[in-house]
Short mmCIF file of C-alpha atoms in Angstrom, two decimals:
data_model
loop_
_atom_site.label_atom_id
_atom_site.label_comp_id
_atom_site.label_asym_id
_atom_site.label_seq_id
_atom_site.Cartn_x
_atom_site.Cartn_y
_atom_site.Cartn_z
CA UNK A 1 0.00 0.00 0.00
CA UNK A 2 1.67 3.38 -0.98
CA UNK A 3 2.17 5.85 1.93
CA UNK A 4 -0.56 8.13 0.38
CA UNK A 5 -3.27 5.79 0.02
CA UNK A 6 -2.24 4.68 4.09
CA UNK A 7 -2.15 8.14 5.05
CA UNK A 8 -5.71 8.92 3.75
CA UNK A 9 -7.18 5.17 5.58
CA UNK A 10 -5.37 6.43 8.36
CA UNK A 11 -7.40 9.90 8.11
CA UNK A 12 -11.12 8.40 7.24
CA UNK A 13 -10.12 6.25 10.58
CA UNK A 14 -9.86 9.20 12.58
CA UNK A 15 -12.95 10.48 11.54
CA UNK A 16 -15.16 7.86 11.99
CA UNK A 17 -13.35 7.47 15.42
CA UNK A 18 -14.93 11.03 15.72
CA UNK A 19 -18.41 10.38 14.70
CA UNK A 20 -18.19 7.43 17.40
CA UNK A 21 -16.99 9.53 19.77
CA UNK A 22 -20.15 12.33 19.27
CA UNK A 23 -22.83 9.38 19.19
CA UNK A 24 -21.74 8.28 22.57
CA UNK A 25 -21.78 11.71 23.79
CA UNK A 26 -24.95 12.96 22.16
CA UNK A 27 -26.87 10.10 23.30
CA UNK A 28 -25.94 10.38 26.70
CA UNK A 29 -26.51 13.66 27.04
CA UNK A 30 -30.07 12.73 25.34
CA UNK A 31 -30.58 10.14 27.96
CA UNK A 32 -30.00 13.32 30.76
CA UNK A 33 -26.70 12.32 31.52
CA UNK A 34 -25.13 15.59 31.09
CA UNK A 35 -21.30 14.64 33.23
CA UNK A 36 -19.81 12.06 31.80
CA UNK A 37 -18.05 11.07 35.30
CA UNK A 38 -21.43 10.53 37.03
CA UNK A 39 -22.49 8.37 33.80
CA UNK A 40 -19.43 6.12 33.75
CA UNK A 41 -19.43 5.52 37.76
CA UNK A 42 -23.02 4.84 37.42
CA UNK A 43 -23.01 2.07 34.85
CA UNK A 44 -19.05 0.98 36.34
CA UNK A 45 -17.19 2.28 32.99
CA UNK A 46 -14.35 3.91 33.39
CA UNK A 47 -14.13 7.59 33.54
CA UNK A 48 -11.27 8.25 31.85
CA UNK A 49 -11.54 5.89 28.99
CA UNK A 50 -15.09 7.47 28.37
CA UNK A 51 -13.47 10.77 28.11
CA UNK A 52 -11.25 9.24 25.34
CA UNK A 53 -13.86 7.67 23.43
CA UNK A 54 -16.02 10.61 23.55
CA UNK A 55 -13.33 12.53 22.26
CA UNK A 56 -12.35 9.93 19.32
CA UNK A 57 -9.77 8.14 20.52
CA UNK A 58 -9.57 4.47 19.54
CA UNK A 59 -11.65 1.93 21.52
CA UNK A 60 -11.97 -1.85 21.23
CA UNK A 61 -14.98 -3.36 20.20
CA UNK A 62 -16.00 -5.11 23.30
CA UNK A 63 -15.97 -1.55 24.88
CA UNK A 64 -17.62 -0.43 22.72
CA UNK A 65 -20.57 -2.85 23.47
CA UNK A 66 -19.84 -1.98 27.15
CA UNK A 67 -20.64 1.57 26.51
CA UNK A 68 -23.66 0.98 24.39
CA UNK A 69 -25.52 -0.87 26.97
CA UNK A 70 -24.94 1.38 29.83
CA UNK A 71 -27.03 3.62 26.93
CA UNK A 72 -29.25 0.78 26.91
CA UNK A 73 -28.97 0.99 22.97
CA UNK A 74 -27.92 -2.00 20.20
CA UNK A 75 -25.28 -1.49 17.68
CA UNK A 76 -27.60 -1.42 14.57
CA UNK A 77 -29.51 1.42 16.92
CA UNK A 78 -26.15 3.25 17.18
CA UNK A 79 -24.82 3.14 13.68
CA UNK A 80 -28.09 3.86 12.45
CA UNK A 81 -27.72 7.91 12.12
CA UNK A 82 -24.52 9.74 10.92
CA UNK A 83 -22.67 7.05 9.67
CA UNK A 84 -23.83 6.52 5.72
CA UNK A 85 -20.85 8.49 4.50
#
């Protein structure tokens, strides 16, 4: 794979990492959960990985399935919106 064409997977990554990152956040903020400390101790995630996902950072995909049923919400629920790009 040329650097370019690894560069730009690396890029689309990083954005979708994003979009991931805003779901979690928008739908717990939808759910009332407006601190995302009180939401993780609540549902025993932990706080700071949370924070990271939130904010885009790479996640596996069992936490991911952590995190979506403390929002009491299935994956084909979650990639559902904002994700058809």
């Amino acid at each position: 794979m040329s650097r370019a064409k690894n560069d730009q997977n690396s890029e689309n990554i990083k954005q979708v990492l994003k979009l991931v990152g805003e779901r979690i956040r928008f739908l717990r903020e939808a759910k009332g959960e407006r601190n995302y400390e009180k939401f993780a101790f609540k549902h025993d995630l932990n706080r700071t990985q949370l924070w990271r996902y939130e904010n885009g950072e790479d996640l596996n995909f069992s936490s991911l399935l952590k995190v979506l049923s403390a929002l009491d919400i299935s994956l084909a629920e979650f990639f559902s919106e904002g994700f058809d790009q």
